[in-house]
mmCIF file of C-alpha atoms in Angstrom:
data_model
loop_
_atom_site.group_PDB
_atom_site.id
_atom_site.type_symbol
_atom_site.label_atom_id
_atom_site.label_comp_id
_atom_site.label_asym_id
_atom_site.label_seq_id
_atom_site.Cartn_x
_atom_site.Cartn_y
_atom_site.Cartn_z
ATOM 1 C CA MET A 212 137.539 27.002 168.135
ATOM 2 C CA LYS A 213 134.668 28.462 170.083
ATOM 3 C CA HIS A 214 131.831 30.152 168.189
ATOM 4 C CA SER A 215 129.673 32.962 169.629
ATOM 5 C CA THR A 216 126.913 30.547 170.899
ATOM 6 C CA ASP A 217 125.212 32.716 173.403
ATOM 7 C CA ARG A 218 126.790 36.181 173.033
ATOM 8 C CA ILE A 219 129.355 37.851 170.715
ATOM 9 C CA LEU A 220 132.876 37.003 171.729
ATOM 10 C CA THR A 221 135.703 39.511 171.466
ATOM 11 C CA THR A 222 139.380 39.169 170.468
ATOM 12 C CA HIS A 223 142.016 41.221 168.662
ATOM 13 C CA ALA A 224 144.793 40.841 166.074
ATOM 14 C CA GLY A 225 147.853 40.209 168.239
ATOM 15 C CA SER A 226 150.453 42.795 168.847
ATOM 16 C CA LEU A 227 149.845 45.104 171.885
ATOM 17 C CA PRO A 228 151.782 48.061 173.343
ATOM 18 C CA ARG A 229 154.764 47.055 175.424
ATOM 19 C CA PRO A 230 155.631 48.627 178.778
ATOM 20 C CA ALA A 231 158.567 50.981 178.967
ATOM 21 C CA ASP A 232 161.011 48.659 180.759
ATOM 22 C CA LEU A 233 160.341 45.876 178.221
ATOM 23 C CA LEU A 234 160.756 48.259 175.400
ATOM 24 C CA ALA A 235 164.151 49.370 176.679
ATOM 25 C CA LEU A 236 165.358 45.761 176.424
ATOM 26 C CA VAL A 237 164.006 45.326 172.869
ATOM 27 C CA ASP A 238 165.529 48.573 171.754
ATOM 28 C CA ARG A 239 168.866 47.755 173.107
ATOM 29 C CA ASP A 240 169.655 44.831 170.847
ATOM 30 C CA GLY A 241 166.572 43.801 168.978
ATOM 31 C CA GLY A 242 165.252 41.506 171.693
ATOM 32 C CA LYS A 243 168.378 39.513 172.467
ATOM 33 C CA ALA A 244 168.370 40.941 175.983
ATOM 34 C CA LEU A 245 165.105 39.067 176.642
ATOM 35 C CA ASP A 246 167.108 35.856 176.579
ATOM 36 C CA GLU A 247 169.362 36.929 179.523
ATOM 37 C CA PRO A 248 168.610 35.160 182.845
ATOM 38 C CA GLY A 249 168.037 38.347 184.682
ATOM 39 C CA THR A 250 165.303 39.494 182.204
ATOM 40 C CA ALA A 251 163.405 36.209 182.199
ATOM 41 C CA THR A 252 161.292 37.092 185.189
ATOM 42 C CA GLN A 253 160.712 40.673 183.902
ATOM 43 C CA LEU A 254 159.396 39.287 180.533
ATOM 44 C CA ARG A 255 157.109 36.603 182.296
ATOM 45 C CA SER A 256 155.665 39.298 184.593
ATOM 46 C CA ALA A 257 154.913 41.627 181.592
ATOM 47 C CA VAL A 258 153.147 38.809 179.773
ATOM 48 C CA ALA A 259 151.044 38.095 182.901
ATOM 49 C CA ASP A 260 150.173 41.656 183.232
ATOM 50 C CA ILE A 261 148.990 42.095 179.522
ATOM 51 C CA VAL A 262 146.891 38.887 179.741
ATOM 52 C CA GLN A 263 145.249 40.285 182.881
ATOM 53 C CA LYS A 264 144.781 43.678 181.187
ATOM 54 C CA GLN A 265 142.915 41.997 178.336
ATOM 55 C CA VAL A 266 140.616 40.139 180.593
ATOM 56 C CA GLU A 267 139.830 43.289 182.596
ATOM 57 C CA LEU A 268 138.950 45.108 179.395
ATOM 58 C CA GLY A 269 136.486 42.332 178.343
ATOM 59 C CA ILE A 270 138.562 40.465 175.813
ATOM 60 C CA ASP A 271 137.472 36.801 175.573
ATOM 61 C CA VAL A 272 140.036 35.345 173.240
ATOM 62 C CA VAL A 273 143.437 36.618 174.339
ATOM 63 C CA ASP A 274 147.221 36.402 173.360
ATOM 64 C CA ASP A 275 150.490 37.284 174.941
ATOM 65 C CA GLY A 276 150.644 40.726 173.189
ATOM 66 C CA GLU A 277 153.684 39.241 171.209
ATOM 67 C CA TYR A 278 155.821 40.622 174.075
ATOM 68 C CA GLY A 279 158.669 38.196 173.374
ATOM 69 C CA LYS A 280 159.166 39.597 169.839
ATOM 70 C CA PRO A 281 160.678 42.915 168.504
ATOM 71 C CA SER A 282 158.024 42.799 165.798
ATOM 72 C CA PHE A 283 155.370 40.560 164.240
ATOM 73 C CA VAL A 284 157.841 39.636 161.426
ATOM 74 C CA SER A 285 161.488 40.574 162.299
ATOM 75 C CA TYR A 286 161.412 38.043 165.173
ATOM 76 C CA ILE A 287 162.009 35.442 162.511
ATOM 77 C CA ASN A 288 165.550 36.533 162.021
ATOM 78 C CA GLU A 289 166.540 34.510 165.007
ATOM 79 C CA ARG A 290 164.379 31.509 164.366
ATOM 80 C CA LEU A 291 165.356 30.328 160.929
ATOM 81 C CA GLY A 292 168.682 28.756 159.847
ATOM 82 C CA GLY A 293 170.142 29.066 156.316
ATOM 83 C CA TYR A 294 170.330 32.919 156.539
ATOM 84 C CA GLU A 295 172.942 35.558 156.922
ATOM 85 C CA LEU A 296 172.677 39.219 157.575
ATOM 86 C CA ASP A 297 171.907 40.952 154.310
ATOM 87 C CA THR A 298 174.739 43.506 154.296
ATOM 88 C CA ALA A 299 173.865 44.471 150.709
ATOM 89 C CA ALA A 300 170.419 45.773 151.916
ATOM 90 C CA GLY A 301 170.332 49.260 153.275
ATOM 91 C CA PRO A 302 167.278 50.991 154.926
ATOM 92 C CA ARG A 303 164.254 49.833 152.864
ATOM 93 C CA ASN A 304 161.226 52.026 152.052
ATOM 94 C CA GLN A 305 158.564 49.916 150.357
ATOM 95 C CA TRP A 306 156.073 52.714 150.444
ATOM 96 C CA ALA A 307 158.055 55.207 148.332
ATOM 97 C CA THR A 308 157.575 53.314 145.158
ATOM 98 C CA SER A 309 154.153 51.798 146.017
ATOM 99 C CA ARG A 310 150.849 52.803 144.467
ATOM 100 C CA GLU A 311 150.233 54.927 147.564
ATOM 101 C CA GLY A 312 153.609 56.452 147.508
ATOM 102 C CA LEU A 313 153.349 57.454 143.832
ATOM 103 C CA SER A 314 149.839 59.008 144.531
ATOM 104 C CA PHE A 315 150.836 60.849 147.538
ATOM 105 C CA PRO A 316 154.544 61.269 147.527
ATOM 106 C CA GLU A 317 154.754 64.273 149.929
ATOM 107 C CA PHE A 318 152.595 62.538 152.610
ATOM 108 C CA TYR A 319 154.525 59.195 152.437
ATOM 109 C CA ALA A 320 157.859 60.926 152.490
ATOM 110 C CA GLN A 321 156.842 62.644 155.810
ATOM 111 C CA THR A 322 155.157 59.771 157.454
ATOM 112 C CA HIS A 323 156.632 56.498 156.344
ATOM 113 C CA ALA A 324 160.448 56.495 156.755
ATOM 114 C CA ALA A 325 162.643 53.767 155.526
ATOM 115 C CA SER A 326 162.761 50.659 157.756
ATOM 116 C CA ARG A 327 166.061 50.186 159.616
ATOM 117 C CA HIS A 328 165.252 46.678 160.953
ATOM 118 C CA ALA A 329 167.836 44.003 159.892
ATOM 119 C CA HIS A 330 167.012 41.973 156.930
ATOM 120 C CA MET A 331 168.411 38.631 156.178
ATOM 121 C CA VAL A 332 169.433 36.712 152.921
ATOM 122 C CA CYS A 333 168.978 33.061 152.356
ATOM 123 C CA THR A 334 172.381 31.434 151.555
ATOM 124 C CA GLY A 335 171.667 27.799 152.393
ATOM 125 C CA PRO A 336 168.881 25.146 153.135
ATOM 126 C CA ILE A 337 166.280 26.663 155.426
ATOM 127 C CA THR A 338 165.806 25.077 158.887
ATOM 128 C CA TYR A 339 163.898 25.949 162.002
ATOM 129 C CA LYS A 340 166.078 26.831 164.973
ATOM 130 C CA GLY A 341 163.579 28.882 167.102
ATOM 131 C CA HIS A 342 162.553 26.088 169.490
ATOM 132 C CA THR A 343 164.060 27.761 172.623
ATOM 133 C CA ARG A 344 162.482 31.036 172.193
ATOM 134 C CA LEU A 345 159.203 29.644 171.050
ATOM 135 C CA LYS A 346 159.154 27.463 174.179
ATOM 136 C CA ARG A 347 159.918 30.483 176.293
ATOM 137 C CA ASP A 348 156.920 32.432 174.785
ATOM 138 C CA ILE A 349 154.555 29.645 175.085
ATOM 139 C CA ASP A 350 155.560 28.826 178.748
ATOM 140 C CA ASN A 351 155.216 32.479 179.730
ATOM 141 C CA PHE A 352 151.819 32.663 178.077
ATOM 142 C CA LYS A 353 150.493 29.561 179.680
ATOM 143 C CA ALA A 354 151.788 30.628 183.058
ATOM 144 C CA ALA A 355 149.742 33.833 182.642
ATOM 145 C CA LEU A 356 146.701 31.912 181.540
ATOM 146 C CA GLY A 357 146.784 29.879 184.703
ATOM 147 C CA SER A 358 145.507 32.844 186.804
ATOM 148 C CA VAL A 359 142.762 34.093 184.527
ATOM 149 C CA LYS A 360 139.489 32.893 183.124
ATOM 150 C CA VAL A 361 139.281 33.277 179.295
ATOM 151 C CA GLU A 362 137.249 31.620 176.556
ATOM 152 C CA GLU A 363 140.359 30.701 174.477
ATOM 153 C CA ALA A 364 143.992 31.760 173.825
ATOM 154 C CA PHE A 365 145.875 32.314 170.591
ATOM 155 C CA MET A 366 149.479 32.881 169.611
ATOM 156 C CA PRO A 367 150.429 34.614 166.327
ATOM 157 C CA ALA A 368 153.084 33.415 163.929
ATOM 158 C CA ILE A 369 154.244 34.912 160.660
ATOM 159 C CA SER A 370 153.190 33.551 157.311
ATOM 160 C CA PRO A 371 155.658 32.138 154.707
ATOM 161 C CA SER A 372 154.859 34.916 152.239
ATOM 162 C CA ASN A 373 155.921 37.650 154.607
ATOM 163 C CA ILE A 374 159.184 35.880 155.393
ATOM 164 C CA GLU A 375 159.747 35.626 151.596
ATOM 165 C CA ASP A 376 159.381 39.319 151.450
ATOM 166 C CA TRP A 377 161.439 40.102 154.517
ATOM 167 C CA GLN A 378 164.310 37.821 153.825
ATOM 168 C CA ARG A 379 165.866 37.751 150.295
ATOM 169 C CA ASN A 380 166.446 34.570 148.450
ATOM 170 C CA ALA A 381 170.031 33.890 147.146
ATOM 171 C CA PHE A 382 169.967 30.099 147.359
ATOM 172 C CA TYR A 383 166.853 28.398 145.876
ATOM 173 C CA LYS A 384 166.464 28.300 142.133
ATOM 174 C CA THR A 385 163.036 29.723 141.982
ATOM 175 C CA GLN A 386 160.822 31.810 144.382
ATOM 176 C CA GLU A 387 158.285 28.966 144.451
ATOM 177 C CA GLU A 388 160.913 26.578 145.647
ATOM 178 C CA TYR A 389 161.982 29.151 148.198
ATOM 179 C CA ILE A 390 158.547 29.798 149.603
ATOM 180 C CA PHE A 391 157.788 26.163 150.042
ATOM 181 C CA ALA A 392 161.076 25.587 151.819
ATOM 182 C CA ILE A 393 160.021 28.439 154.197
ATOM 183 C CA ALA A 394 156.662 26.706 154.686
ATOM 184 C CA ASP A 395 158.329 23.402 155.588
ATOM 185 C CA ALA A 396 160.391 25.142 158.206
ATOM 186 C CA MET A 397 157.649 27.279 159.672
ATOM 187 C CA ARG A 398 155.508 24.186 160.038
ATOM 188 C CA GLU A 399 157.630 23.427 163.173
ATOM 189 C CA GLU A 400 156.513 26.623 164.872
ATOM 190 C CA TYR A 401 152.894 26.302 163.792
ATOM 191 C CA ARG A 402 152.701 22.670 165.078
ATOM 192 C CA ALA A 403 154.335 23.506 168.348
ATOM 193 C CA ILE A 404 151.776 26.280 169.101
ATOM 194 C CA VAL A 405 148.804 24.025 168.473
ATOM 195 C CA ASP A 406 150.433 21.156 170.329
ATOM 196 C CA ALA A 407 150.734 23.478 173.305
ATOM 197 C CA GLY A 408 146.929 23.738 173.398
ATOM 198 C CA LEU A 409 146.798 27.244 171.897
ATOM 199 C CA LEU A 410 144.992 28.498 168.761
ATOM 200 C CA LEU A 411 147.475 29.350 165.966
ATOM 201 C CA GLN A 412 146.977 32.727 164.266
ATOM 202 C CA ILE A 413 148.794 33.157 160.915
ATOM 203 C CA ASP A 414 149.688 36.779 160.368
ATOM 204 C CA ASP A 415 149.794 37.466 156.592
ATOM 205 C CA PRO A 416 149.466 41.116 155.644
ATOM 206 C CA ARG A 417 151.378 40.548 152.499
ATOM 207 C CA LEU A 418 148.484 38.559 150.900
ATOM 208 C CA VAL A 419 146.546 41.843 150.274
ATOM 209 C CA THR A 420 149.527 44.325 150.520
ATOM 210 C CA TYR A 421 151.341 42.845 147.528
ATOM 211 C CA TYR A 422 148.979 44.782 145.212
ATOM 212 C CA ILE A 423 149.913 48.206 146.859
ATOM 213 C CA ILE A 424 153.600 47.532 146.915
ATOM 214 C CA HIS A 425 153.837 46.418 143.233
ATOM 215 C CA PRO A 426 152.196 49.136 140.933
ATOM 216 C CA GLU A 427 153.356 47.218 137.879
ATOM 217 C CA THR A 428 150.945 44.390 138.617
ATOM 218 C CA SER A 429 147.262 43.953 137.759
ATOM 219 C CA ILE A 430 144.692 42.328 139.999
ATOM 220 C CA ALA A 431 144.879 39.245 137.939
ATOM 221 C CA ASP A 432 148.697 39.199 138.451
ATOM 222 C CA CYS A 433 148.196 39.507 142.204
ATOM 223 C CA ARG A 434 145.631 36.728 142.232
ATOM 224 C CA ARG A 435 148.069 34.408 140.507
ATOM 225 C CA TRP A 436 150.787 35.390 142.928
ATOM 226 C CA ALA A 437 148.455 34.850 145.912
ATOM 227 C CA GLU A 438 147.286 31.427 144.710
ATOM 228 C CA VAL A 439 150.919 30.063 145.014
ATOM 229 C CA ARG A 440 151.322 31.658 148.341
ATOM 230 C CA VAL A 441 148.098 30.226 149.763
ATOM 231 C CA GLU A 442 149.213 26.893 148.478
ATOM 232 C CA ALA A 443 152.459 27.101 150.317
ATOM 233 C CA LEU A 444 150.725 28.205 153.485
ATOM 234 C CA ASN A 445 148.325 25.166 153.237
ATOM 235 C CA HIS A 446 151.307 22.963 152.770
ATOM 236 C CA ALA A 447 152.734 24.248 156.100
ATOM 237 C CA LEU A 448 149.286 23.752 157.777
ATOM 238 C CA ARG A 449 148.694 20.299 156.176
ATOM 239 C CA ASP A 450 148.440 18.266 159.343
ATOM 240 C CA ILE A 451 146.967 20.891 161.650
ATOM 241 C CA PRO A 452 143.255 20.797 162.109
ATOM 242 C CA PRO A 453 141.651 23.984 160.492
ATOM 243 C CA GLU A 454 139.550 24.606 163.611
ATOM 244 C CA LYS A 455 142.862 25.308 165.512
ATOM 245 C CA VAL A 456 143.911 28.003 163.025
ATOM 246 C CA ARG A 457 143.016 31.731 162.659
ATOM 247 C CA PHE A 458 144.158 33.630 159.621
ATOM 248 C CA HIS A 459 144.762 37.366 159.746
ATOM 249 C CA THR A 460 145.418 39.664 156.951
ATOM 250 C CA CYS A 461 145.653 43.447 156.665
ATOM 251 C CA TYR A 462 147.004 46.282 154.417
ATOM 252 C CA GLY A 463 150.349 47.264 156.079
ATOM 253 C CA ILE A 464 149.598 51.004 156.091
ATOM 254 C CA ASN A 465 148.176 52.351 159.359
ATOM 255 C CA MET A 466 147.733 56.053 158.925
ATOM 256 C CA GLY A 467 147.454 56.955 155.310
ATOM 257 C CA PRO A 468 145.016 57.763 152.444
ATOM 258 C CA ARG A 469 144.894 54.142 151.414
ATOM 259 C CA ILE A 470 143.158 54.627 148.184
ATOM 260 C CA HIS A 471 144.991 51.642 146.604
ATOM 261 C CA ASP A 472 144.075 48.979 149.221
ATOM 262 C CA MET A 473 143.146 45.851 147.411
ATOM 263 C CA GLU A 474 139.387 45.345 147.693
ATOM 264 C CA LEU A 475 138.092 42.263 149.469
ATOM 265 C CA LYS A 476 135.832 41.284 146.545
ATOM 266 C CA ASP A 477 138.992 40.708 144.458
ATOM 267 C CA ILE A 478 140.614 38.269 146.901
ATOM 268 C CA VAL A 479 137.985 36.793 149.009
ATOM 269 C CA ASP A 480 137.669 33.515 147.129
ATOM 270 C CA ILE A 481 141.368 32.899 147.392
ATOM 271 C CA LEU A 482 141.406 33.810 151.014
ATOM 272 C CA LEU A 483 138.737 31.234 151.801
ATOM 273 C CA LYS A 484 140.898 28.425 150.280
ATOM 274 C CA ILE A 485 143.225 28.842 153.336
ATOM 275 C CA ARG A 486 143.019 25.912 155.801
ATOM 276 C CA ALA A 487 141.730 27.966 158.794
ATOM 277 C CA GLY A 488 138.677 27.919 161.005
ATOM 278 C CA ALA A 489 138.500 31.787 161.275
ATOM 279 C CA TYR A 490 139.386 34.739 159.070
ATOM 280 C CA SER A 491 140.356 38.067 160.658
ATOM 281 C CA LEU A 492 140.056 41.001 158.344
ATOM 282 C CA GLU A 493 140.134 44.894 158.404
ATOM 283 C CA ALA A 494 136.484 46.037 158.482
ATOM 284 C CA ALA A 495 136.201 49.153 160.661
ATOM 285 C CA ASN A 496 138.273 51.841 158.907
ATOM 286 C CA PRO A 497 136.608 54.023 156.157
ATOM 287 C CA ARG A 498 138.374 52.171 153.279
ATOM 288 C CA HIS A 499 136.835 48.826 154.269
ATOM 289 C CA GLU A 500 133.733 49.316 156.536
ATOM 290 C CA HIS A 501 131.451 48.841 153.449
ATOM 291 C CA GLU A 502 132.844 45.435 152.705
ATOM 292 C CA TRP A 503 130.422 43.611 154.985
ATOM 293 C CA LYS A 504 128.247 43.521 151.838
ATOM 294 C CA VAL A 505 130.755 41.198 150.153
ATOM 295 C CA TRP A 506 129.615 38.405 152.484
ATOM 296 C CA LYS A 507 126.102 38.584 150.899
ATOM 297 C CA THR A 508 127.499 36.798 147.864
ATOM 298 C CA ALA A 509 130.828 35.300 149.172
ATOM 299 C CA LYS A 510 129.458 32.468 151.166
ATOM 300 C CA LEU A 511 131.340 31.714 154.414
ATOM 301 C CA PRO A 512 131.882 27.975 154.438
ATOM 302 C CA ASP A 513 129.982 25.981 157.014
ATOM 303 C CA GLY A 514 131.651 25.820 160.469
ATOM 304 C CA LYS A 515 133.880 28.821 159.747
ATOM 305 C CA ILE A 516 134.206 32.040 161.814
ATOM 306 C CA LEU A 517 134.577 35.682 160.612
ATOM 307 C CA ILE A 518 136.548 38.095 162.837
ATOM 308 C CA PRO A 519 135.793 41.488 161.337
ATOM 309 C CA GLY A 520 137.485 44.478 162.764
ATOM 310 C CA VAL A 521 135.000 46.480 164.747
ATOM 311 C CA ILE A 522 137.668 48.946 166.079
ATOM 312 C CA SER A 523 140.532 50.238 164.025
ATOM 313 C CA HIS A 524 144.232 50.836 164.368
ATOM 314 C CA SER A 525 144.135 53.470 161.667
ATOM 315 C CA THR A 526 142.548 56.233 163.808
ATOM 316 C CA VAL A 527 143.009 57.641 167.317
ATOM 317 C CA LEU A 528 139.197 58.176 167.448
ATOM 318 C CA VAL A 529 137.727 55.761 169.979
ATOM 319 C CA GLU A 530 134.689 54.174 168.453
ATOM 320 C CA HIS A 531 131.398 54.589 170.266
ATOM 321 C CA PRO A 532 130.010 51.286 171.622
ATOM 322 C CA GLU A 533 126.790 51.865 169.714
ATOM 323 C CA LEU A 534 128.700 51.964 166.369
ATOM 324 C CA VAL A 535 130.716 48.884 167.335
ATOM 325 C CA ALA A 536 127.341 47.164 167.965
ATOM 326 C CA GLU A 537 125.997 48.268 164.638
ATOM 327 C CA ARG A 538 129.025 46.836 162.820
ATOM 328 C CA ILE A 539 128.737 43.455 164.706
ATOM 329 C CA VAL A 540 124.964 43.231 163.998
ATOM 330 C CA ARG A 541 125.510 43.796 160.210
ATOM 331 C CA TYR A 542 127.776 40.830 159.944
ATOM 332 C CA ALA A 543 125.551 38.706 162.241
ATOM 333 C CA ASN A 544 122.577 39.362 159.977
ATOM 334 C CA VAL A 545 124.518 38.240 156.946
ATOM 335 C CA ILE A 546 126.516 35.250 158.046
ATOM 336 C CA GLY A 547 124.779 34.209 161.318
ATOM 337 C CA ARG A 548 125.487 35.494 164.899
ATOM 338 C CA GLU A 549 127.284 32.322 165.934
ATOM 339 C CA ASN A 550 129.832 32.838 163.173
ATOM 340 C CA VAL A 551 130.992 36.294 164.278
ATOM 341 C CA ILE A 552 133.706 37.179 166.685
ATOM 342 C CA ALA A 553 134.341 40.908 167.223
ATOM 343 C CA GLY A 554 137.933 41.824 166.448
ATOM 344 C CA THR A 555 140.353 44.678 165.505
ATOM 345 C CA ASP A 556 141.513 45.739 162.100
ATOM 346 C CA CYS A 557 145.176 44.965 162.997
ATOM 347 C CA GLY A 558 147.544 44.876 165.875
ATOM 348 C CA PHE A 559 148.325 48.129 167.896
ATOM 349 C CA ALA A 560 152.124 47.632 168.051
ATOM 350 C CA THR A 561 153.237 45.476 165.268
ATOM 351 C CA PHE A 562 156.715 46.819 165.761
ATOM 352 C CA ALA A 563 157.545 47.266 169.407
ATOM 353 C CA GLY A 564 157.596 50.857 170.254
ATOM 354 C CA SER A 565 155.001 51.993 167.667
ATOM 355 C CA LYS A 566 153.820 55.443 168.707
ATOM 356 C CA GLU A 567 150.880 55.839 166.375
ATOM 357 C CA ILE A 568 148.166 54.922 168.913
ATOM 358 C CA HIS A 569 148.995 55.640 172.557
ATOM 359 C CA PRO A 570 148.359 52.702 174.887
ATOM 360 C CA SER A 571 145.715 54.676 176.862
ATOM 361 C CA ILE A 572 143.749 54.948 173.602
ATOM 362 C CA VAL A 573 144.228 51.231 172.739
ATOM 363 C CA TRP A 574 142.694 50.229 176.144
ATOM 364 C CA ALA A 575 139.799 52.707 175.560
ATOM 365 C CA LYS A 576 139.139 51.110 172.158
ATOM 366 C CA PHE A 577 139.212 47.704 173.694
ATOM 367 C CA LYS A 578 136.633 48.702 176.373
ATOM 368 C CA ALA A 579 134.514 50.203 173.533
ATOM 369 C CA MET A 580 134.714 46.882 171.591
ATOM 370 C CA ALA A 581 133.639 44.915 174.721
ATOM 371 C CA ASP A 582 130.761 47.251 175.491
ATOM 372 C CA GLY A 583 129.638 47.220 171.857
ATOM 373 C CA ALA A 584 129.656 43.390 171.825
ATOM 374 C CA ARG A 585 127.428 43.466 174.896
ATOM 375 C CA ILE A 586 124.893 45.792 173.227
ATOM 376 C CA ALA A 587 124.999 43.600 170.146
ATOM 377 C CA SER A 588 124.474 40.482 172.131
ATOM 378 C CA ARG A 589 121.325 41.856 173.762
ATOM 379 C CA GLU A 590 119.996 42.821 170.307
ATOM 380 C CA LEU A 591 120.810 39.442 168.749
ATOM 381 C CA TRP A 592 119.907 37.140 171.727
ATOM 382 C CA GLY A 593 117.329 39.284 173.505
#
């Protein structure tokens, strides 16, 4: 994994806005239309366009925008065996009973509707069966990379803990047995991405969101819960070089008061146990911008990279490049300029069709990040 050796590199957290024609296919049947022969060229062309767009906007470490997935997590419904459609599960609204929902019930009732995405239930031994779709996504991405010049390329994949939350267990005797079974299955996806010559990004918002969703738990309870999930993730990553892995976590809520977000200082030591070469975190929004100070005492291990968000998905305001540069320089002064890559707080379309941030604003934010990285690079390297 490349470090920022002579300038600050830029990247982002994964999901990007889809074009209208691609969204129409995803909306029709949750993405199954993307498997039809007639749509293969359409998907491949869209991936090529979004890779080119990232390059034009100054992004150094790019991905495929997760264009082959209906969302960063629900895509797994079609990739794991041992599951059936959970007919007992109706629309689910985890925010209604969360710490946030209890503090701001009127706001969350208006802005965070119940999810209508299909959920699955585990009824047998878990297997990985997503090889065909994974190969399609890798092939499309690598074809797009053939016509551009980038520093590196990454592909996101969901963490075991988020699958545990998304797909109910009705087969394994314990949750610990269940999550390790998920980890063993997902290892196939993780390994295939790295074997294809791409960086693997593990998406794991649940690591820090668990505290928000479960108001009955204490920080100590959440830390104990997180220790087991990190152990399971490391089990899945056990034979993958850490320098080929990026880890991303965030807080699940985009627009919201967010007064109950778990604080970085309460989880950073557990986070750093993850077998990854880089850690991507929220750092630009008003609930977390101050947390750069955590790294004065929480030592980033030698050789590791931090990817702090310097632009945010939680506001439509386009950050000024000078502010972006200030954020980058803060981190560089604490952990070393070569260990910082400028990133985003989260993805900008974690569920295909998300309308919280208009695509035109996303692209303006990306340009602001690239411009800010250039300003910071001049200050840090002269």
